[in-house]
Each structure stands twice: as structure tokens, then as C-alpha cells.
CSV table of C-alpha atoms in Angstrom, one decimal:
chain,number,residue,atom,x,y,z
U,1,MET,CA,-55.7,-46.8,-3.1
U,2,LYS,CA,-54.5,-45.6,0.6
U,3,LYS,CA,-51.8,-48.0,0.2
U,4,ASN,CA,-50.5,-46.4,-3.0
U,5,LEU,CA,-51.1,-43.0,-1.4
U,6,VAL,CA,-49.0,-44.2,1.5
U,7,TYR,CA,-46.2,-45.7,-1.0
U,8,LEU,CA,-46.4,-42.4,-3.2
U,9,CYS,CA,-45.6,-40.3,0.0
U,10,ALA,CA,-42.9,-42.6,1.2
U,11,LEU,CA,-41.0,-42.1,-2.5
U,12,LEU,CA,-41.4,-38.3,-2.2
U,13,CYS,CA,-40.1,-38.2,1.3
U,14,VAL,CA,-37.2,-40.7,0.2
U,15,LEU,CA,-36.3,-38.2,-2.8
U,16,THR,CA,-36.4,-35.2,-0.9
U,17,TRP,CA,-34.3,-36.7,1.7
U,18,PHE,CA,-31.7,-37.4,-1.4
U,19,THR,CA,-32.3,-34.1,-2.8
U,20,SER,CA,-31.7,-32.2,0.3
U,21,CYS,CA,-28.2,-34.5,0.9
U,22,SER,CA,-27.4,-33.7,-2.7
U,23,ASP,CA,-27.9,-30.0,-2.4
U,24,GLU,CA,-25.7,-30.0,0.9
U,25,LYS,CA,-22.8,-31.6,-0.6
U,26,LYS,CA,-23.2,-29.3,-3.5
U,27,SER,CA,-23.4,-26.1,-1.3
U,28,GLY,CA,-20.6,-27.5,0.9
U,29,ALA,CA,-18.4,-27.6,-2.2
U,30,ASP,CA,-19.7,-24.4,-3.4
U,31,ASN,CA,-18.5,-22.8,-0.2
U,32,ALA,CA,-14.9,-24.1,0.2
U,33,TRP,CA,-13.8,-20.8,-0.2
U,34,LYS,CA,-15.4,-19.0,2.4
U,35,GLU,CA,-13.0,-21.0,4.6
U,36,ILE,CA,-9.9,-19.0,3.5
U,37,SER,CA,-11.3,-15.5,4.6
U,38,LYS,CA,-9.4,-14.9,7.8
U,39,ASP,CA,-5.7,-13.6,8.9
U,40,TYR,CA,-2.6,-14.9,7.9
U,41,ASN,CA,0.7,-14.3,10.1
U,42,ALA,CA,3.9,-15.6,11.0
U,43,SER,CA,2.8,-18.9,12.1
U,44,ASN,CA,0.8,-19.5,8.8
U,45,LEU,CA,2.5,-17.0,6.4
U,46,SER,CA,5.1,-17.8,4.0
U,47,LEU,CA,7.0,-14.9,1.9
U,48,GLY,CA,10.0,-17.0,0.7
U,49,LEU,CA,13.6,-16.2,1.8
U,50,VAL,CA,12.6,-13.6,4.5
U,51,SER,CA,10.5,-13.8,7.7
U,52,THR,CA,7.5,-11.0,8.1
U,53,SER,CA,6.0,-9.3,11.5
U,54,GLY,CA,3.1,-8.5,9.2
U,55,SER,CA,0.0,-10.1,7.7
U,56,VAL,CA,-2.0,-10.7,4.8
U,57,THR,CA,-5.8,-10.4,5.6
U,58,VAL,CA,-8.2,-12.6,3.0
U,59,ASN,CA,-11.3,-11.8,2.2
U,60,ALA,CA,-13.0,-14.2,-0.5
U,61,LEU,CA,-15.8,-12.8,-2.2
U,62,SER,CA,-16.5,-15.7,-4.4
U,63,ALA,CA,-15.1,-18.8,-5.6
U,64,ASP,CA,-12.9,-16.9,-8.1
U,65,LYS,CA,-12.5,-13.6,-6.5
U,66,ALA,CA,-11.0,-12.4,-3.4
U,67,THR,CA,-9.7,-9.2,-1.5
U,68,LEU,CA,-5.9,-9.5,-0.3
U,69,VAL,CA,-5.0,-7.1,2.2
U,70,LEU,CA,-0.9,-6.8,2.8
U,71,ASN,CA,0.0,-5.6,6.3
U,72,ASN,CA,3.5,-4.2,6.8
U,73,VAL,CA,4.5,-6.8,4.3
U,74,VAL,CA,5.5,-4.1,1.5
U,75,ALA,CA,8.7,-2.1,2.1
U,76,GLY,CA,7.6,1.6,2.7
U,77,GLU,CA,3.5,0.6,2.5
U,78,SER,CA,1.7,0.1,5.8
U,79,SER,CA,-1.2,-1.3,3.8
U,80,VAL,CA,-1.6,-2.2,0.3
U,81,SER,CA,-5.1,-4.0,-0.9
U,82,VAL,CA,-5.0,-6.4,-3.9
U,83,ASP,CA,-8.0,-7.8,-5.9
U,84,ALA,CA,-6.9,-11.1,-7.0
U,85,ALA,CA,-8.1,-13.7,-8.9
U,86,LEU,CA,-9.0,-17.4,-7.2
U,87,THR,CA,-8.4,-20.9,-8.8
U,88,LYS,CA,-9.5,-24.0,-7.1
U,89,THR,CA,-6.4,-26.6,-6.5
U,90,ASP,CA,-6.6,-30.2,-5.1
U,91,ARG,CA,-5.5,-28.8,-1.7
U,92,GLY,CA,-7.1,-25.2,-1.8
U,93,TYR,CA,-6.8,-22.2,-3.7
U,94,ALA,CA,-4.3,-20.4,-6.0
U,95,PHE,CA,-4.2,-16.7,-6.3
U,96,GLU,CA,-3.0,-14.0,-8.5
U,97,GLY,CA,-3.4,-10.3,-8.5
U,98,GLU,CA,-1.9,-6.8,-8.5
U,99,SER,CA,-2.6,-3.4,-7.1
U,100,ALA,CA,-0.9,0.0,-7.0
U,101,GLY,CA,0.3,1.2,-3.5
U,102,THR,CA,1.3,4.9,-2.8
U,103,THR,CA,5.1,4.1,-3.8
U,104,CYS,CA,4.5,1.3,-6.1
U,105,LYS,CA,2.6,-1.2,-8.0
U,106,VAL,CA,2.5,-5.0,-6.3
U,107,LYS,CA,2.1,-8.0,-8.2
U,108,VAL,CA,1.3,-11.2,-6.0
U,109,SER,CA,1.0,-14.9,-6.7
U,110,GLY,CA,0.6,-17.8,-4.5
U,111,SER,CA,-1.6,-20.4,-2.7
U,112,ILE,CA,-3.7,-21.2,0.4
U,113,GLU,CA,-3.6,-24.7,1.2
U,114,ASP,CA,-3.8,-26.5,4.2
U,115,GLY,CA,-4.6,-23.3,6.3
U,116,LYS,CA,-1.3,-21.8,5.1
U,117,LEU,CA,-0.5,-18.9,3.0
U,118,THR,CA,2.4,-19.0,0.5
U,119,MET,CA,3.0,-15.8,-1.5
U,120,ALA,CA,5.5,-14.4,-3.8
U,121,MET,CA,5.7,-10.6,-4.3
U,122,ASN,CA,7.1,-8.2,-7.0
U,123,ARG,CA,7.2,-4.5,-6.4
U,124,THR,CA,7.7,-1.9,-9.5
U,125,LEU,CA,8.8,1.3,-8.0
U,126,THR,CA,7.0,4.8,-9.4
U,127,SER,CA,9.6,7.0,-8.0
U,128,ALA,CA,10.9,9.3,-10.1
U,129,LEU,CA,14.5,8.8,-8.6
U,130,ALA,CA,14.4,4.9,-10.4
U,131,GLY,CA,17.0,4.9,-12.7
U,132,THR,CA,21.0,5.4,-13.0
U,133,LEU,CA,22.1,8.6,-10.8
U,134,ASN,CA,25.4,10.0,-11.8
U,135,LEU,CA,27.5,12.4,-9.3
U,136,ASN,CA,27.9,15.6,-11.0
U,137,TYR,CA,31.4,17.4,-11.5
U,138,LEU,CA,31.7,21.2,-11.8
U,139,PRO,CA,34.9,22.7,-13.4
U,140,ALA,CA,37.5,24.4,-10.8
U,141,MET,CA,40.1,26.7,-10.8
U,142,GLY,CA,43.7,25.5,-13.1
U,143,GLY,CA,41.7,23.2,-15.3
U,144,SER,CA,40.5,20.6,-12.7
U,145,GLN,CA,37.2,19.8,-11.5
U,146,MET,CA,35.4,19.1,-8.3
U,147,ALA,CA,32.2,17.0,-7.5
U,148,GLN,CA,29.2,19.0,-6.9
U,149,VAL,CA,28.8,18.8,-2.9
U,150,TYR,CA,25.7,20.5,-1.3
U,151,ALA,CA,26.2,22.0,2.0
U,152,TYR,CA,24.6,24.3,4.3
U,153,PHE,CA,25.4,25.0,8.3
U,154,ASN,CA,23.7,27.4,10.8
U,155,THR,CA,25.6,27.5,13.7
U,156,GLY,CA,23.8,31.1,15.0
U,157,ASN,CA,27.2,32.8,13.9
U,158,GLU,CA,27.0,34.8,11.1
U,159,GLN,CA,30.6,34.8,10.3
U,160,MET,CA,31.0,31.3,10.8
U,161,ASP,CA,28.3,30.3,8.8
U,162,ALA,CA,29.7,32.5,6.3
U,163,MET,CA,32.9,30.9,6.3
U,164,LEU,CA,31.4,27.3,6.5
U,165,ASN,CA,28.7,27.7,3.7
U,166,GLY,CA,31.1,29.5,1.2
U,167,MET,CA,34.3,26.8,1.6
U,168,ALA,CA,33.1,23.6,2.7
U,169,ALA,CA,31.2,22.6,-0.6
U,170,PRO,CA,34.2,23.3,-2.6
U,171,GLN,CA,36.7,22.0,-0.4
U,172,LEU,CA,34.7,18.8,0.0
U,173,GLY,CA,34.1,18.7,-3.8
U,174,SER,CA,37.7,18.7,-4.5
U,175,MET,CA,38.9,16.3,-2.2
U,176,ILE,CA,36.2,13.8,-3.6
U,177,ALA,CA,37.3,14.8,-7.2
U,178,GLY,CA,41.0,14.0,-6.1
U,179,LYS,CA,40.1,10.4,-4.8
U,180,VAL,CA,37.2,9.4,-7.6
U,181,GLU,CA,36.5,10.7,-11.0
U,182,SER,CA,32.9,9.1,-11.2
U,183,VAL,CA,30.3,7.9,-8.7
U,184,MET,CA,27.2,6.1,-9.9
U,185,VAL,CA,24.0,4.9,-7.9
U,186,ASN,CA,21.5,2.6,-9.4
U,187,LEU,CA,18.0,2.7,-8.0
U,188,GLY,CA,16.3,-0.4,-9.9
U,189,GLU,CA,12.4,0.2,-10.4
U,190,ASP,CA,12.4,-3.7,-9.1
U,191,GLY,CA,13.8,-1.9,-5.9
U,192,SER,CA,17.2,-3.3,-6.1
U,193,PHE,CA,19.9,-1.0,-5.6
U,194,SER,CA,23.6,-0.4,-5.7
U,195,PHE,CA,26.4,1.9,-6.3
U,196,SER,CA,29.8,2.2,-8.2
U,197,PHE,CA,32.8,4.6,-7.8
U,198,LYS,CA,35.6,4.5,-10.2
U,199,LYS,CA,39.0,6.0,-8.3
U,200,VAL,CA,41.4,8.2,-10.0
U,201,GLY,CA,43.5,6.4,-12.4
U,202,SER,CA,41.8,3.2,-11.8
U,203,SER,CA,41.0,0.9,-15.1
U,204,GLU,CA,37.6,-0.1,-13.6
U,205,ALA,CA,35.0,0.8,-11.4
U,206,THR,CA,34.2,-0.8,-7.9
U,207,VAL,CA,30.8,-2.1,-7.7
U,208,MET,CA,28.6,-2.4,-4.0
U,209,PRO,CA,27.5,-4.9,-3.6
U,210,PRO,CA,29.7,-7.1,-6.0
U,211,ALA,CA,27.6,-8.9,-8.7
U,212,LYS,CA,28.3,-12.2,-7.0
U,213,LEU,CA,26.5,-11.1,-3.9
U,214,ALA,CA,23.8,-9.0,-5.7
U,215,GLU,CA,21.6,-12.2,-6.3
U,216,MET,CA,22.0,-13.8,-3.0
U,217,ILE,CA,21.1,-10.5,-1.2
U,218,LYS,CA,18.5,-9.2,-3.1
U,219,SER,CA,16.1,-10.6,-1.1
U,220,TYR,CA,17.3,-8.4,1.8
U,221,LEU,CA,18.2,-4.6,0.3
U,222,THR,CA,15.9,-2.4,-1.1
U,223,TRP,CA,14.9,1.3,-1.3
U,224,PHE,CA,11.7,3.4,-1.9
U,225,GLU,CA,10.7,7.0,-2.0
U,226,LYS,CA,8.1,8.6,0.1
U,227,ASP,CA,7.5,12.6,0.7
U,228,ASP,CA,10.7,13.8,-1.1
U,229,VAL,CA,12.9,11.2,1.1
U,230,LEU,CA,14.9,8.4,-0.1
U,231,TYR,CA,15.0,5.4,2.1
U,232,LEU,CA,17.6,2.9,1.9
U,233,ALA,CA,16.1,-0.6,3.5
U,234,VAL,CA,17.9,-3.4,4.7
U,235,HIS,CA,15.7,-6.5,6.2
U,236,LYS,CA,15.8,-7.4,9.9
U,237,ASP,CA,16.7,-10.8,8.8
U,238,ALA,CA,20.0,-9.3,7.0
U,239,LEU,CA,21.1,-7.6,10.6
U,240,THR,CA,20.3,-11.0,12.2
U,241,ILE,CA,23.0,-12.9,9.8
U,242,LEU,CA,25.4,-9.9,9.9
U,243,GLY,CA,25.4,-10.3,13.6
U,244,GLY,CA,26.7,-13.6,13.5
U,245,LEU,CA,29.5,-13.5,11.2
U,246,ASN,CA,31.6,-11.2,13.4
U,247,ILE,CA,32.9,-9.0,10.3
U,248,LEU,CA,32.3,-5.9,12.0
U,249,PRO,CA,35.0,-3.4,12.2
U,250,GLU,CA,36.9,-3.0,15.7
U,251,GLY,CA,34.9,-0.8,18.1
U,252,PHE,CA,31.8,-1.5,16.0
U,253,GLU,CA,28.9,-3.1,17.5
U,254,LEU,CA,25.3,-4.2,15.8
U,255,SER,CA,23.4,-2.5,18.2
U,256,SER,CA,25.4,0.8,17.6
U,257,ILE,CA,24.3,0.7,13.8
U,258,VAL,CA,20.8,-0.6,14.6
U,259,ASN,CA,20.6,2.8,16.9
U,260,ILE,CA,21.0,4.8,13.9
U,261,LEU,CA,18.3,3.4,11.7
U,262,SER,CA,14.9,3.4,11.7
U,263,LEU,CA,12.3,0.4,12.0
U,264,GLU,CA,9.4,0.3,9.4
U,265,GLY,CA,7.7,-2.9,9.1
U,266,ASP,CA,10.3,-5.6,8.4
U,267,TYR,CA,12.8,-3.1,7.2
U,268,TYR,CA,15.6,-0.9,8.7
U,269,THR,CA,16.1,2.2,7.1
U,270,VAL,CA,18.4,5.1,6.5
U,271,PRO,CA,16.5,8.2,5.5
U,272,ILE,CA,18.0,10.5,2.5
U,273,ASN,CA,16.6,13.7,1.8
U,274,ALA,CA,15.9,13.9,-2.0
U,275,GLN,CA,15.5,17.3,-3.8
U,276,LYS,CA,14.8,17.5,-7.6
U,277,ASP,CA,15.6,20.2,-9.7
U,278,GLY,CA,15.0,19.4,-13.4
U,279,GLU,CA,17.8,16.7,-14.2
U,280,ALA,CA,19.6,17.2,-10.9
U,281,ILE,CA,18.6,15.4,-8.0
U,282,THR,CA,20.5,16.4,-4.6
U,283,LEU,CA,20.8,13.5,-2.3
U,284,PHE,CA,21.5,15.1,1.5
U,285,LEU,CA,21.5,13.8,5.2
U,286,GLY,CA,20.0,16.3,7.8
U,287,LYS,CA,21.6,17.1,11.4
U,288,THR,CA,19.9,14.3,13.3
U,289,MET,CA,21.2,11.4,10.8
U,290,ILE,CA,24.9,13.4,10.3
U,291,THR,CA,24.7,13.2,13.8
U,292,LYS,CA,24.2,9.5,14.5
U,293,VAL,CA,26.5,8.5,11.6
U,294,TRP,CA,29.4,11.1,13.4
U,295,THR,CA,28.7,9.3,16.6
U,296,LEU,CA,29.0,5.8,14.6
U,297,LEU,CA,32.3,6.5,12.9
U,298,GLN,CA,34.1,8.4,15.9
U,299,PRO,CA,35.8,4.7,16.6
U,300,LEU,CA,37.5,4.6,13.1
U,301,LEU,CA,37.9,8.4,13.2
U,302,SER,CA,40.2,8.3,16.3
U,303,ASN,CA,42.3,5.7,14.9
U,304,ILE,CA,43.5,7.9,11.9
U,305,SER,CA,47.1,9.4,12.7
U,306,ASP,CA,47.2,11.8,10.0
U,307,GLU,CA,47.3,15.3,11.8
U,308,THR,CA,45.7,17.0,9.0
U,309,ILE,CA,42.7,15.1,9.0
U,310,GLN,CA,42.6,15.2,12.8
U,311,SER,CA,42.4,18.7,12.7
U,312,ILE,CA,39.3,18.6,10.6
U,313,VAL,CA,37.7,16.1,12.6
U,314,ASN,CA,38.2,18.2,15.5
U,315,VAL,CA,36.9,21.1,13.6
U,316,VAL,CA,33.7,19.0,12.3
U,317,GLY,CA,33.0,17.6,16.0
U,318,GLY,CA,33.1,21.2,17.0
U,319,VAL,CA,30.7,22.4,14.6
U,320,MET,CA,28.5,19.4,14.9
U,321,ASN,CA,28.2,20.3,18.5
U,322,THR,CA,27.2,24.0,18.2
U,323,ALA,CA,25.2,23.9,15.0
U,324,GLN,CA,21.5,24.5,14.8
U,325,ASP,CA,21.1,22.9,11.4
U,326,ILE,CA,23.4,21.1,8.7
U,327,LYS,CA,22.7,19.8,5.7
U,328,VAL,CA,25.3,17.8,3.5
U,329,GLY,CA,24.9,15.7,0.6
U,330,LEU,CA,25.8,15.4,-3.0
U,331,VAL,CA,24.3,16.6,-6.5
U,332,PHE,CA,23.7,13.8,-9.1
U,333,LYS,CA,22.3,13.7,-12.7
U,334,LYS,CA,20.1,11.1,-14.1
């Protein structure tokens, strides 16, 4: 009897040991998802063609659910949290999810395999600016027309301000109308942007960037709107490529271009104020940006031999130096 009890105890021990091992294996398989919870940055993060100085924080909640926090990865967003579904793969996990940021809706998909996160990302911008903006033209004397220009000057001199504010917009508008008969700005919901213009007497419009280049550079150019400011953004990788091509006009340095831009995450941006009034959208630059652009253009302006243009340049230069505030832009309609 005692011998049988010994055998029974031994059998129970063996069964317990096997059960314990089996549970550990199952536990190890079930808990594999926990290993993907960490920060992914430049060393183990891939976003396709472009590099990033941002990071993605993964917090796996279970074997089929995780939260991804995109830090300085989405243009215009410092942080976006995405609820994603997880799917087990042979080498790790695949994920897919979408969420809303302050400027756009973000959809992500990708994988976390061998300790590396690879992600594709699509943005759908929620800005009211999205769509096609057409430069507005107004009737002028003699049956002609002029582009609708927005101009405001504050030099501290009432007579000077009255003259500038009364003459600048119609004169600039007439000059533009004499050169181009239409201007369109296309701001895609997917973040793409382009503009086109048709010269007076031309049979077709000029599109920038050209269609054959648009697909190649779409990863580097984008836009977003925040707090009534339209930001045209270029990825820092694009400026690195541009600097290596040696195609800038004489007198232009890449560093000079970078100096007039603001760096937000991985993108250098040009801020353009956007004022909406019904169907009319006024896009204009303030004094700070105008001064930067004016300084950048000096090498080109100094090479113009036309005396009339040079006299205008001198007047504008004087105003730029003394004005307390300047706002210049164009009025578009959707």
C-alpha cells in the first residue's frame, strides 16, 4: 500500500511538472505581445522614403490591441495617439489603425518585426482651405481687370500710409493682371499641393511642380493649417538633396533659404496667414516673413537693369526699413 502511495505521489509530481512546463510555454506565447511595447526611433523606425527625427511609442494592451503615439512624425502634429489592431505574424506583429489629430485624420499600417517598426501613414486634412483656390480678379478702368491684392502698411506717417494703402493694392493688382490671366492653388486633402498660372496670351497653364515630378516629390512636400495659418512644408531631406544638386541661382545659398524657414519636427515651413470671409480666402505674409523674403531676393533684384523697376525696389526697400507693420497678399475664391 505504501509502495502504491509512493508511485501515486511520483506520478502526480511528474504530471504537475509537465503541466507547469506546458503553462509556461503557453504563457510565453501569449505574452509575446508585451515585448513590442517600447519607443521606436531613427535606429529601429522606418517611414518609407523619408527619414525622421521623431519616434513612435507602442503600448501593447493585449495580443490584438495596441496604442501607438506618433511623436513629431506627422506634419503639423507634435503628437498623435492611434488605437491600432494587432495581428500575429511569423516574425512579430502587424498593426493597423486610425485616429484624428488637430489638423488631420491619420491612418497607419505596418509591422513590428525583429525589433523594427515599419510604418506607412496617410493623412486626410480637415482644413477648410482644402480644395482649389482661384485668384480673384476685379474690374478696372477702361474695361480691364486687376488681380485682387491685399495690402496694408503702417509706417507711422499718416500721409505715407494713406498713399501706400490707397495705391499699392490696385497698382500691384494691375501689374499681376498684365502678366497672368489666372492663378490656381491646389491644396489636396491628402497633403499634396501645387499651383498653376496662365500667362496672358498663352494657350496653356504652367503647373508647379510639373506633373512628371509631382509623384516623385510628394513624400517631401506637404501643407497643413493651424490657427488660421497655412503652412507650406518641405521635408528636411529635400533640402539636403537640393543642396547637393548645385542648381540654385547665382548668389543664393541653401543656408540663406533655410534661414527664412521655421523647423517643425521633420519639416521646414513657410507660414502664410489665412483669412476666411465666406468664399473669399486671403493669403498674406506679415512683416517678419516679408522682410526675410525681401532680404533673400536682394541678389536677384540687384541684377535687374530696368531703371523703373530699380526705382520701385528702392522705394520698397525704404518702406521695409521704416514700416512698423506690413501685410501683403492675394485674395482667392474657392
